[in-house]
GROMACS .gro file of N, CA and C in nm:
model
  501
    1LEU      N    1   1.154  -1.947  -1.232
    1LEU     CA    2   1.289  -1.904  -1.203
    1LEU      C    3   1.292  -1.800  -1.090
    2ALA      N    4   1.196  -1.707  -1.093
    2ALA     CA    5   1.193  -1.604  -0.989
    2ALA      C    6   1.170  -1.667  -0.852
    3GLN      N    7   1.090  -1.772  -0.843
    3GLN     CA    8   1.065  -1.839  -0.715
    3GLN      C    9   1.194  -1.899  -0.658
    4GLN      N   10   1.286  -1.931  -0.745
    4GLN     CA   11   1.413  -1.989  -0.702
    4GLN      C   12   1.520  -1.882  -0.682
    5GLY      N   13   1.484  -1.756  -0.710
    5GLY     CA   14   1.579  -1.647  -0.695
    5GLY      C   15   1.680  -1.640  -0.808
    6ILE      N   16   1.645  -1.701  -0.921
    6ILE     CA   17   1.733  -1.698  -1.037
    6ILE      C   18   1.691  -1.579  -1.123
    7ASN      N   19   1.748  -1.465  -1.092
    7ASN     CA   20   1.705  -1.342  -1.158
    7ASN      C   21   1.820  -1.245  -1.183
    8ILE      N   22   1.941  -1.293  -1.179
    8ILE     CA   23   2.058  -1.208  -1.203
    8ILE      C   24   2.049  -1.150  -1.344
    9GLY      N   25   2.068  -1.020  -1.354
    9GLY     CA   26   2.064  -0.951  -1.482
    9GLY      C   27   1.926  -0.906  -1.525
   10VAL      N   28   1.823  -0.938  -1.446
   10VAL     CA   29   1.687  -0.897  -1.479
   10VAL      C   30   1.665  -0.757  -1.420
   11ASN      N   31   1.634  -0.661  -1.506
   11ASN     CA   32   1.614  -0.523  -1.461
   11ASN      C   33   1.515  -0.516  -1.345
   12GLN      N   34   1.549  -0.440  -1.242
   12GLN     CA   35   1.469  -0.420  -1.122
   12GLN      C   36   1.464  -0.542  -1.030
   13PHE      N   37   1.518  -0.655  -1.071
   13PHE     CA   38   1.512  -0.776  -0.990
   13PHE      C   39   1.649  -0.841  -0.973
   14SER      N   40   1.753  -0.765  -0.998
   14SER     CA   41   1.887  -0.821  -0.991
   14SER      C   42   1.954  -0.784  -0.859
   15GLY      N   43   2.005  -0.881  -0.791
   15GLY     CA   44   2.075  -0.856  -0.665
   15GLY      C   45   2.038  -0.961  -0.562
   16ASN      N   46   2.126  -0.979  -0.465
   16ASN     CA   47   2.104  -1.082  -0.363
   16ASN      C   48   1.980  -1.055  -0.279
   17GLY      N   49   1.957  -0.929  -0.239
   17GLY     CA   50   1.844  -0.897  -0.153
   17GLY      C   51   1.711  -0.929  -0.219
   18ILE      N   52   1.693  -0.884  -0.341
   18ILE     CA   53   1.567  -0.910  -0.411
   18ILE      C   54   1.554  -1.059  -0.444
   19SER      N   55   1.666  -1.125  -0.472
   19SER     CA   56   1.661  -1.269  -0.497
   19SER      C   57   1.610  -1.343  -0.375
   20ASN      N   58   1.662  -1.307  -0.258
   20ASN     CA   59   1.616  -1.369  -0.133
   20ASN      C   60   1.468  -1.340  -0.110
   21TYR      N   61   1.427  -1.216  -0.138
   21TYR     CA   62   1.285  -1.181  -0.120
   21TYR      C   63   1.196  -1.262  -0.214
   22LEU      N   64   1.235  -1.275  -0.339
   22LEU     CA   65   1.154  -1.352  -0.434
   22LEU      C   66   1.142  -1.498  -0.392
   23ARG      N   67   1.246  -1.554  -0.332
   23ARG     CA   68   1.235  -1.691  -0.281
   23ARG      C   69   1.131  -1.698  -0.169
   24LYS      N   70   1.125  -1.596  -0.084
   24LYS     CA   71   1.023  -1.592   0.022
   24LYS      C   72   0.883  -1.571  -0.036
   25LEU      N   73   0.874  -1.481  -0.133
   25LEU     CA   74   0.745  -1.446  -0.192
   25LEU      C   75   0.686  -1.560  -0.274
   26LYS      N   76   0.770  -1.630  -0.346
   26LYS     CA   77   0.726  -1.737  -0.437
   26LYS      C   78   0.625  -1.684  -0.539
   27PRO      N   79   0.667  -1.585  -0.619
   27PRO     CA   80   0.573  -1.527  -0.716
   27PRO      C   81   0.531  -1.631  -0.820
   28ASN      N   82   0.403  -1.628  -0.854
   28ASN     CA   83   0.355  -1.720  -0.956
   28ASN      C   84   0.276  -1.652  -1.066
   29ASN      N   85   0.281  -1.518  -1.069
   29ASN     CA   86   0.217  -1.445  -1.178
   29ASN      C   87   0.274  -1.304  -1.186
   30ILE      N   88   0.234  -1.233  -1.287
   30ILE     CA   89   0.286  -1.097  -1.310
   30ILE      C   90   0.243  -1.002  -1.198
   31PHE      N   91   0.128  -1.027  -1.137
   31PHE     CA   92   0.081  -0.940  -1.029
   31PHE      C   93   0.173  -0.950  -0.908
   32ASP      N   94   0.221  -1.070  -0.879
   32ASP     CA   95   0.316  -1.087  -0.768
   32ASP      C   96   0.446  -1.014  -0.797
   33LEU      N   97   0.493  -1.021  -0.921
   33LEU     CA   98   0.616  -0.952  -0.957
   33LEU      C   99   0.597  -0.800  -0.953
   34THR      N  100   0.481  -0.754  -0.995
   34THR     CA  101   0.451  -0.611  -0.988
   34THR      C  102   0.454  -0.564  -0.843
   35ALA      N  103   0.391  -0.639  -0.755
   35ALA     CA  104   0.390  -0.602  -0.613
   35ALA      C  105   0.531  -0.609  -0.555
   36ALA      N  106   0.607  -0.712  -0.591
   36ALA     CA  107   0.744  -0.723  -0.541
   36ALA      C  108   0.826  -0.602  -0.583
   37ASN      N  109   0.807  -0.559  -0.706
   37ASN     CA  110   0.879  -0.443  -0.755
   37ASN      C  111   0.841  -0.317  -0.677
   38ALA      N  112   0.715  -0.302  -0.648
   38ALA     CA  113   0.668  -0.184  -0.574
   38ALA      C  114   0.708  -0.190  -0.427
   39LEU      N  115   0.715  -0.309  -0.371
   39LEU     CA  116   0.741  -0.324  -0.228
   39LEU      C  117   0.888  -0.334  -0.191
   40TYR      N  118   0.971  -0.375  -0.283
   40TYR     CA  119   1.113  -0.390  -0.249
   40TYR      C  120   1.184  -0.256  -0.270
   41ARG      N  121   1.145  -0.161  -0.187
   41ARG     CA  122   1.196  -0.024  -0.187
   41ARG      C  123   1.218   0.015  -0.041
   42PRO      N  124   1.307   0.109  -0.016
   42PRO     CA  125   1.338   0.145   0.124
   42PRO      C  126   1.217   0.180   0.211
   43GLY      N  127   1.124   0.259   0.162
   43GLY     CA  128   1.009   0.298   0.243
   43GLY      C  129   0.922   0.181   0.281
   44ALA      N  130   0.886   0.101   0.181
   44ALA     CA  131   0.801  -0.015   0.207
   44ALA      C  132   0.873  -0.117   0.295
   45MET      N  133   1.001  -0.133   0.273
   45MET     CA  134   1.077  -0.229   0.352
   45MET      C  135   1.090  -0.180   0.496
   46GLY      N  136   1.097  -0.048   0.515
   46GLY     CA  137   1.102   0.008   0.649
   46GLY      C  138   0.976  -0.021   0.728
   47GLU      N  139   0.865  -0.033   0.659
   47GLU     CA  140   0.737  -0.066   0.722
   47GLU      C  141   0.711  -0.216   0.718
   48SER      N  142   0.803  -0.293   0.665
   48SER     CA  143   0.793  -0.439   0.648
   48SER      C  144   0.679  -0.481   0.557
   49GLY      N  145   0.635  -0.390   0.470
   49GLY     CA  146   0.525  -0.421   0.377
   49GLY      C  147   0.557  -0.539   0.288
   50HIS      N  148   0.682  -0.549   0.244
   50HIS     CA  149   0.719  -0.660   0.156
   50HIS      C  150   0.706  -0.794   0.228
   51LEU      N  151   0.740  -0.796   0.356
   51LEU     CA  152   0.730  -0.922   0.433
   51LEU      C  153   0.585  -0.957   0.462
   52TYR      N  154   0.503  -0.857   0.498
   52TYR     CA  155   0.360  -0.883   0.519
   52TYR      C  156   0.297  -0.939   0.392
   53PHE      N  157   0.333  -0.880   0.279
   53PHE     CA  158   0.276  -0.925   0.151
   53PHE      C  159   0.311  -1.072   0.127
   54ALA      N  160   0.438  -1.107   0.144
   54ALA     CA  161   0.482  -1.244   0.120
   54ALA      C  162   0.411  -1.341   0.215
   55LYS      N  163   0.404  -1.306   0.342
   55LYS     CA  164   0.340  -1.394   0.440
   55LYS      C  165   0.191  -1.412   0.409
   56ARG      N  166   0.124  -1.303   0.376
   56ARG     CA  167  -0.019  -1.311   0.347
   56ARG      C  168  -0.044  -1.389   0.218
   57LYS      N  169   0.037  -1.363   0.117
   57LYS     CA  170   0.022  -1.434  -0.011
   57LYS      C  171   0.039  -1.583   0.008
   58ASN      N  172   0.132  -1.622   0.091
   58ASN     CA  173   0.163  -1.763   0.110
   58ASN      C  174   0.085  -1.828   0.225
   59GLY      N  175  -0.015  -1.757   0.278
   59GLY     CA  176  -0.101  -1.813   0.381
   59GLY      C  177  -0.035  -1.827   0.517
   60GLU      N  178   0.073  -1.755   0.540
   60GLU     CA  179   0.144  -1.763   0.667
   60GLU      C  180   0.097  -1.659   0.768
   61GLU      N  181   0.014  -1.564   0.722
   61GLU     CA  182  -0.039  -1.461   0.811
   61GLU      C  183  -0.183  -1.434   0.771
   62GLU      N  184  -0.271  -1.435   0.869
   62GLU     CA  185  -0.411  -1.409   0.841
   62GLU      C  186  -0.434  -1.259   0.826
   63PHE      N  187  -0.533  -1.226   0.747
   63PHE     CA  188  -0.575  -1.087   0.728
   63PHE      C  189  -0.719  -1.088   0.686
   64SER      N  190  -0.784  -0.976   0.703
   64SER     CA  191  -0.921  -0.966   0.655
   64SER      C  192  -0.939  -0.831   0.589
   65VAL      N  193  -1.025  -0.830   0.490
   65VAL     CA  194  -1.055  -0.709   0.415
   65VAL      C  195  -1.203  -0.679   0.436
   66PRO      N  196  -1.237  -0.560   0.486
   66PRO     CA  197  -1.380  -0.526   0.498
   66PRO      C  198  -1.449  -0.542   0.363
   67ASP      N  199  -1.572  -0.592   0.365
   67ASP     CA  200  -1.644  -0.618   0.239
   67ASP      C  201  -1.641  -0.500   0.144
   68SER      N  202  -1.661  -0.380   0.196
   68SER     CA  203  -1.667  -0.262   0.108
   68SER      C  204  -1.533  -0.230   0.044
   69LEU      N  205  -1.424  -0.286   0.097
   69LEU     CA  206  -1.291  -0.258   0.042
   69LEU      C  207  -1.233  -0.375  -0.037
   70GLN      N  208  -1.314  -0.479  -0.058
   70GLN     CA  209  -1.266  -0.597  -0.131
   70GLN      C  210  -1.205  -0.561  -0.266
   71GLU      N  211  -1.278  -0.481  -0.342
   71GLU     CA  212  -1.231  -0.446  -0.476
   71GLU      C  213  -1.100  -0.368  -0.472
   72ALA      N  214  -1.085  -0.283  -0.373
   72ALA     CA  215  -0.967  -0.197  -0.365
   72ALA      C  216  -0.845  -0.269  -0.308
   73LEU      N  217  -0.864  -0.364  -0.217
   73LEU     CA  218  -0.749  -0.418  -0.143
   73LEU      C  219  -0.733  -0.569  -0.145
   74SER      N  220  -0.826  -0.643  -0.203
   74SER     CA  221  -0.814  -0.789  -0.194
   74SER      C  222  -0.695  -0.843  -0.272
   75ASP      N  223  -0.661  -0.785  -0.386
   75ASP     CA  224  -0.549  -0.838  -0.465
   75ASP      C  225  -0.412  -0.800  -0.407
   76THR      N  226  -0.412  -0.712  -0.306
   76THR     CA  227  -0.286  -0.676  -0.240
   76THR      C  228  -0.286  -0.724  -0.095
   77TYR      N  229  -0.372  -0.818  -0.065
   77TYR     CA  230  -0.379  -0.879   0.068
   77TYR      C  231  -0.398  -0.775   0.178
   78CYS      N  232  -0.486  -0.680   0.149
   78CYS     CA  233  -0.524  -0.572   0.241
   78CYS      C  234  -0.408  -0.478   0.273
   79LEU      N  235  -0.313  -0.466   0.182
   79LEU     CA  236  -0.202  -0.371   0.197
   79LEU      C  237  -0.218  -0.263   0.091
   80MET      N  238  -0.192  -0.140   0.129
   80MET     CA  239  -0.199  -0.029   0.035
   80MET      C  240  -0.062  -0.011  -0.030
   81ILE      N  241  -0.043  -0.083  -0.137
   81ILE     CA  242   0.086  -0.084  -0.204
   81ILE      C  243   0.095   0.028  -0.307
   82TYR      N  244  -0.014   0.053  -0.374
   82TYR     CA  245  -0.014   0.145  -0.487
   82TYR      C  246  -0.092   0.272  -0.454
   83GLN      N  247  -0.058   0.379  -0.525
   83GLN     CA  248  -0.132   0.505  -0.511
   83GLN      C  249  -0.280   0.481  -0.536
   84GLU      N  250  -0.310   0.399  -0.634
   84GLU     CA  251  -0.449   0.373  -0.669
   84GLU      C  252  -0.526   0.306  -0.555
   85SER      N  253  -0.456   0.227  -0.474
   85SER     CA  254  -0.520   0.162  -0.360
   85SER      C  255  -0.571   0.266  -0.261
   86VAL      N  256  -0.486   0.361  -0.229
   86VAL     CA  257  -0.524   0.465  -0.133
   86VAL      C  258  -0.636   0.550  -0.191
   87MET      N  259  -0.624   0.583  -0.319
   87MET     CA  260  -0.729   0.663  -0.382
   87MET      C  261  -0.863   0.590  -0.379
   88SER      N  262  -0.861   0.459  -0.406
   88SER     CA  263  -0.985   0.380  -0.403
   88SER      C  264  -1.046   0.379  -0.264
   89VAL      N  265  -0.961   0.367  -0.162
   89VAL     CA  266  -1.010   0.368  -0.025
   89VAL      C  267  -1.082   0.499   0.004
   90PHE      N  268  -1.024   0.611  -0.037
   90PHE     CA  269  -1.088   0.741  -0.014
   90PHE      C  270  -1.215   0.757  -0.096
   91GLN      N  271  -1.218   0.701  -0.215
   91GLN     CA  272  -1.340   0.708  -0.295
   91GLN      C  273  -1.451   0.626  -0.229
   92ILE      N  274  -1.418   0.507  -0.185
   92ILE     CA  275  -1.519   0.417  -0.127
   92ILE      C  276  -1.567   0.468   0.009
   93LEU      N  277  -1.474   0.503   0.096
   93LEU     CA  278  -1.511   0.535   0.233
   93LEU      C  279  -1.550   0.681   0.254
   94MET      N  280  -1.501   0.769   0.169
   94MET     CA  281  -1.529   0.912   0.188
   94MET      C  282  -1.624   0.967   0.082
   95GLY      N  283  -1.649   0.889  -0.023
   95GLY     CA  284  -1.736   0.937  -0.129
   95GLY      C  285  -1.669   1.037  -0.221
   96TYR      N  286  -1.536   1.037  -0.223
   96TYR     CA  287  -1.462   1.132  -0.306
   96TYR      C  288  -1.462   1.088  -0.453
   97SER      N  289  -1.451   1.185  -0.540
   97SER     CA  290  -1.428   1.156  -0.681
   97SER      C  291  -1.282   1.112  -0.696
   98ALA      N  292  -1.247   1.060  -0.813
   98ALA     CA  293  -1.108   1.020  -0.836
   98ALA      C  294  -1.014   1.139  -0.821
   99GLY      N  295  -1.054   1.254  -0.872
   99GLY     CA  296  -0.972   1.375  -0.861
   99GLY      C  297  -0.955   1.420  -0.717
  100GLN      N  298  -1.062   1.417  -0.640
  100GLN     CA  299  -1.053   1.455  -0.498
  100GLN      C  300  -0.964   1.357  -0.422
  101ALA      N  301  -0.979   1.228  -0.451
  101ALA     CA  302  -0.898   1.126  -0.384
  101ALA      C  303  -0.750   1.146  -0.415
  102ASP      N  304  -0.719   1.181  -0.539
  102ASP     CA  305  -0.580   1.205  -0.577
  102ASP      C  306  -0.526   1.330  -0.506
  103ASP      N  307  -0.608   1.434  -0.498
  103ASP     CA  308  -0.565   1.556  -0.427
  103ASP      C  309  -0.536   1.526  -0.280
  104VAL      N  310  -0.621   1.446  -0.217
  104VAL     CA  311  -0.600   1.411  -0.076
  104VAL      C  312  -0.475   1.326  -0.062
  105ARG      N  313  -0.454   1.233  -0.154
  105ARG     CA  314  -0.334   1.150  -0.152
  105ARG      C  315  -0.209   1.237  -0.156
  106LYS      N  316  -0.208   1.335  -0.245
  106LYS     CA  317  -0.094   1.425  -0.257
  106LYS      C  318  -0.076   1.509  -0.131
  107MET      N  319  -0.187   1.558  -0.075
  107MET     CA  320  -0.180   1.638   0.046
  107MET      C  321  -0.125   1.557   0.163
  108ILE      N  322  -0.170   1.434   0.178
  108ILE     CA  323  -0.121   1.350   0.287
  108ILE      C  324   0.030   1.330   0.273
  109ASP      N  325   0.073   1.300   0.152
  109ASP     CA  326   0.216   1.280   0.128
  109ASP      C  327   0.295   1.406   0.163
  110LYS      N  328   0.247   1.520   0.115
  110LYS     CA  329   0.317   1.647   0.139
  110LYS      C  330   0.322   1.680   0.289
  111GLU      N  331   0.210   1.672   0.357
  111GLU     CA  332   0.206   1.710   0.498
  111GLU      C  333   0.279   1.609   0.586
  112ASN      N  334   0.274   1.483   0.549
  112ASN     CA  335   0.345   1.381   0.624
  112ASN      C  336   0.496   1.400   0.614
  113ARG      N  337   0.541   1.444   0.498
  113ARG     CA  338   0.685   1.470   0.478
  113ARG      C  339   0.728   1.599   0.548
  114ALA      N  340   0.640   1.696   0.553
  114ALA     CA  341   0.675   1.827   0.610
  114ALA      C  342   0.709   1.816   0.758
  115LYS      N  343   0.638   1.732   0.829
  115LYS     CA  344   0.661   1.709   0.972
  115LYS      C  345   0.666   1.840   1.053
  116ASN      N  346   0.572   1.928   1.024
  116ASN     CA  347   0.562   2.052   1.101
  116ASN      C  348   0.423   2.062   1.164
  117GLN      N  349   0.406   2.159   1.249
  117GLN     CA  350   0.279   2.174   1.323
  117GLN      C  351   0.159   2.194   1.229
  118ALA      N  352   0.177   2.278   1.129
  118ALA     CA  353   0.066   2.304   1.035
  118ALA      C  354   0.028   2.175   0.962
  119GLY      N  355   0.128   2.097   0.923
  119GLY     CA  356   0.102   1.971   0.855
  119GLY      C  357   0.030   1.872   0.946
  120ARG      N  358   0.074   1.864   1.072
  120ARG     CA  359   0.009   1.774   1.168
  120ARG      C  360  -0.136   1.813   1.190
  121GLU      N  361  -0.162   1.944   1.195
  121GLU     CA  362  -0.300   1.991   1.215
  121GLU      C  363  -0.387   1.953   1.095
  122LYS      N  364  -0.336   1.969   0.974
  122LYS     CA  365  -0.412   1.930   0.855
  122LYS      C  366  -0.441   1.780   0.856
  123LEU      N  367  -0.340   1.701   0.892
  123LEU     CA  368  -0.359   1.557   0.896
  123LEU      C  369  -0.457   1.516   1.006
  124ASN      N  370  -0.451   1.584   1.119
  124ASN     CA  371  -0.547   1.554   1.227
  124ASN      C  372  -0.690   1.586   1.187
  125LEU      N  373  -0.709   1.697   1.116
  125LEU     CA  374  -0.842   1.731   1.067
  125LEU      C  375  -0.892   1.628   0.966
  126LEU      N  376  -0.803   1.589   0.875
  126LEU     CA  377  -0.840   1.489   0.776
  126LEU      C  378  -0.869   1.356   0.844
  127LYS      N  379  -0.790   1.319   0.943
  127LYS     CA  380  -0.813   1.194   1.015
  127LYS      C  381  -0.951   1.195   1.081
  128ALA      N  382  -0.986   1.305   1.146
  128ALA     CA  383  -1.116   1.314   1.213
  128ALA      C  384  -1.229   1.299   1.111
  129GLU      N  385  -1.215   1.364   0.997
  129GLU     CA  386  -1.318   1.354   0.892
  129GLU      C  387  -1.323   1.211   0.838
  130PHE      N  388  -1.206   1.151   0.817
  130PHE     CA  389  -1.199   1.015   0.765
  130PHE      C  390  -1.267   0.918   0.860
  131ILE      N  391  -1.230   0.924   0.988
  131ILE     CA  392  -1.285   0.831   1.088
  131ILE      C  393  -1.437   0.848   1.096
  132LYS      N  394  -1.483   0.972   1.094
  132LYS     CA  395  -1.627   0.998   1.103
  132LYS      C  396  -1.702   0.936   0.986
  133LYS      N  397  -1.654   0.962   0.863
  133LYS     CA  398  -1.725   0.910   0.745
  133LYS      C  399  -1.703   0.761   0.726
  134ALA      N  400  -1.579   0.715   0.741
  134ALA     CA  401  -1.549   0.575   0.716
  134ALA      C  402  -1.614   0.483   0.817
  135SER      N  403  -1.629   0.530   0.940
  135SER     CA  404  -1.689   0.444   1.043
  135SER      C  405  -1.834   0.412   1.012
  136LYS      N  406  -1.898   0.495   0.932
  136LYS     CA  407  -2.035   0.467   0.890
  136LYS      C  408  -2.039   0.351   0.791
  137VAL      N  409  -1.926   0.327   0.725
  137VAL     CA  410  -1.920   0.222   0.623
  137VAL      C  411  -1.859   0.093   0.679
  138ILE      N  412  -1.750   0.106   0.755
  138ILE     CA  413  -1.679  -0.014   0.800
  138ILE      C  414  -1.663  -0.023   0.952
  139GLY      N  415  -1.720   0.071   1.025
  139GLY     CA  416  -1.711   0.067   1.171
  139GLY      C  417  -1.590   0.144   1.221
  140LEU      N  418  -1.596   0.184   1.346
  140LEU     CA  419  -1.492   0.268   1.406
  140LEU      C  420  -1.356   0.198   1.411
  141GLU      N  421  -1.352   0.078   1.461
  141GLU     CA  422  -1.224   0.008   1.476
  141GLU      C  423  -1.155  -0.013   1.340
  142SER      N  424  -1.230  -0.058   1.242
  142SER     CA  425  -1.172  -0.078   1.108
  142SER      C  426  -1.128   0.053   1.046
  143SER      N  427  -1.203   0.160   1.070
  143SER     CA  428  -1.168   0.292   1.017
  143SER      C  429  -1.033   0.337   1.072
  144GLU      N  430  -1.013   0.316   1.201
  144GLU     CA  431  -0.886   0.356   1.263
  144GLU      C  432  -0.771   0.272   1.209
  145ILE      N  433  -0.794   0.144   1.188
  145ILE     CA  434  -0.690   0.057   1.132
  145ILE      C  435  -0.654   0.101   0.991
  146VAL      N  436  -0.756   0.128   0.910
  146VAL     CA  437  -0.730   0.172   0.772
  146VAL      C  438  -0.654   0.303   0.773
  147TRP      N  439  -0.695   0.399   0.855
  147TRP     CA  440  -0.624   0.528   0.861
  147TRP      C  441  -0.478   0.507   0.901
  148ASP      N  442  -0.455   0.423   1.000
  148ASP     CA  443  -0.318   0.398   1.045
  148ASP      C  444  -0.232   0.336   0.936
  149ASN      N  445  -0.295   0.273   0.839
  149ASN     CA  446  -0.221   0.216   0.726
  149ASN      C  447  -0.203   0.314   0.611
  150VAL      N  448  -0.280   0.421   0.610
  150VAL     CA  449  -0.267   0.522   0.504
  150VAL      C  450  -0.138   0.602   0.521
  151LEU      N  451  -0.108   0.646   0.642
  151LEU     CA  452   0.006   0.736   0.662
  151LEU      C  453   0.141   0.677   0.623
  152PRO      N  454   0.175   0.556   0.667
  152PRO     CA  455   0.305   0.502   0.625
  152PRO      C  456   0.312   0.481   0.474
  153TRP      N  457   0.199   0.448   0.414
  153TRP     CA  458   0.195   0.424   0.270
  153TRP      C  459   0.248   0.544   0.193
  154THR      N  460   0.218   0.664   0.240
  154THR     CA  461   0.252   0.783   0.161
  154THR      C  462   0.401   0.796   0.137
  155GLY      N  463   0.481   0.734   0.219
  155GLY     CA  464   0.625   0.743   0.200
  155GLY      C  465   0.678   0.654   0.090
  156TYR      N  466   0.599   0.558   0.043
  156TYR     CA  467   0.653   0.467  -0.057
  156TYR      C  468   0.557   0.424  -0.166
  157GLY      N  469   0.436   0.475  -0.168
  157GLY     CA  470   0.338   0.429  -0.267
  157GLY      C  471   0.384   0.449  -0.409
  158PHE      N  472   0.372   0.345  -0.486
  158PHE     CA  473   0.405   0.345  -0.628
  158PHE      C  474   0.276   0.359  -0.705
  159ASN      N  475   0.281   0.416  -0.822
  159ASN     CA  476   0.162   0.410  -0.905
  159ASN      C  477   0.168   0.277  -0.979
  160ARG      N  478   0.054   0.210  -0.986
  160ARG     CA  479   0.052   0.071  -1.033
  160ARG      C  480   0.102   0.056  -1.177
  161PRO      N  481   0.060   0.140  -1.271
  161PRO     CA  482   0.112   0.123  -1.406
  161PRO      C  483   0.265   0.134  -1.413
  162HIS      N  484   0.322   0.217  -1.329
  162HIS     CA  485   0.468   0.229  -1.322
  162HIS      C  486   0.529   0.096  -1.277
  163ALA      N  487   0.473   0.038  -1.171
  163ALA     CA  488   0.522  -0.090  -1.121
  163ALA      C  489   0.501  -0.201  -1.225
  164ASP      N  490   0.387  -0.197  -1.295
  164ASP     CA  491   0.359  -0.296  -1.399
  164ASP      C  492   0.466  -0.293  -1.508
  165CYS      N  493   0.504  -0.174  -1.549
  165CYS     CA  494   0.604  -0.160  -1.657
  165CYS      C  495   0.738  -0.218  -1.616
  166TYR      N  496   0.777  -0.197  -1.492
  166TYR     CA  497   0.904  -0.250  -1.445
  166TYR      C  498   0.902  -0.401  -1.425
  167ALA      N  499   0.785  -0.455  -1.390
  167ALA     CA  500   0.777  -0.599  -1.368
  167ALA      C  501   0.782  -0.672  -1.501
   0.00000   0.00000   0.00000
């Protein structure tokens, strides 16, 4: 029914916009609905994350996931949809503990929202550290691509259990 956009009255999935998106996405399991719920939000839609997800899921857009990030990003088609995705990336590429990765995730979100000089300086320092360490694992070019995908994520990242409950 969701693939046909027949979802009127379904909590979190009711409305013409989400109905149209579900027809594009063609969800066929709970994971697709969870992602749709997390992605059909103003921040993610502003970055076109919902459209990238649908295209990648349906084989309309190619993507690749570095081997070391397969576990963290393969089920989201190399998109950082959830807070846990970003945290996993920092754990894998930076060697951070789960607590450190969560602290960095919060700091990125805070400084990215602040949009002041001090925040930009903190983010630039973190970026330099990230690129240096991550490039040893996935190479310089991939490190820069991953970093460029971290910043927009902070504006809309959902925690996965939250998205699961709504789906």
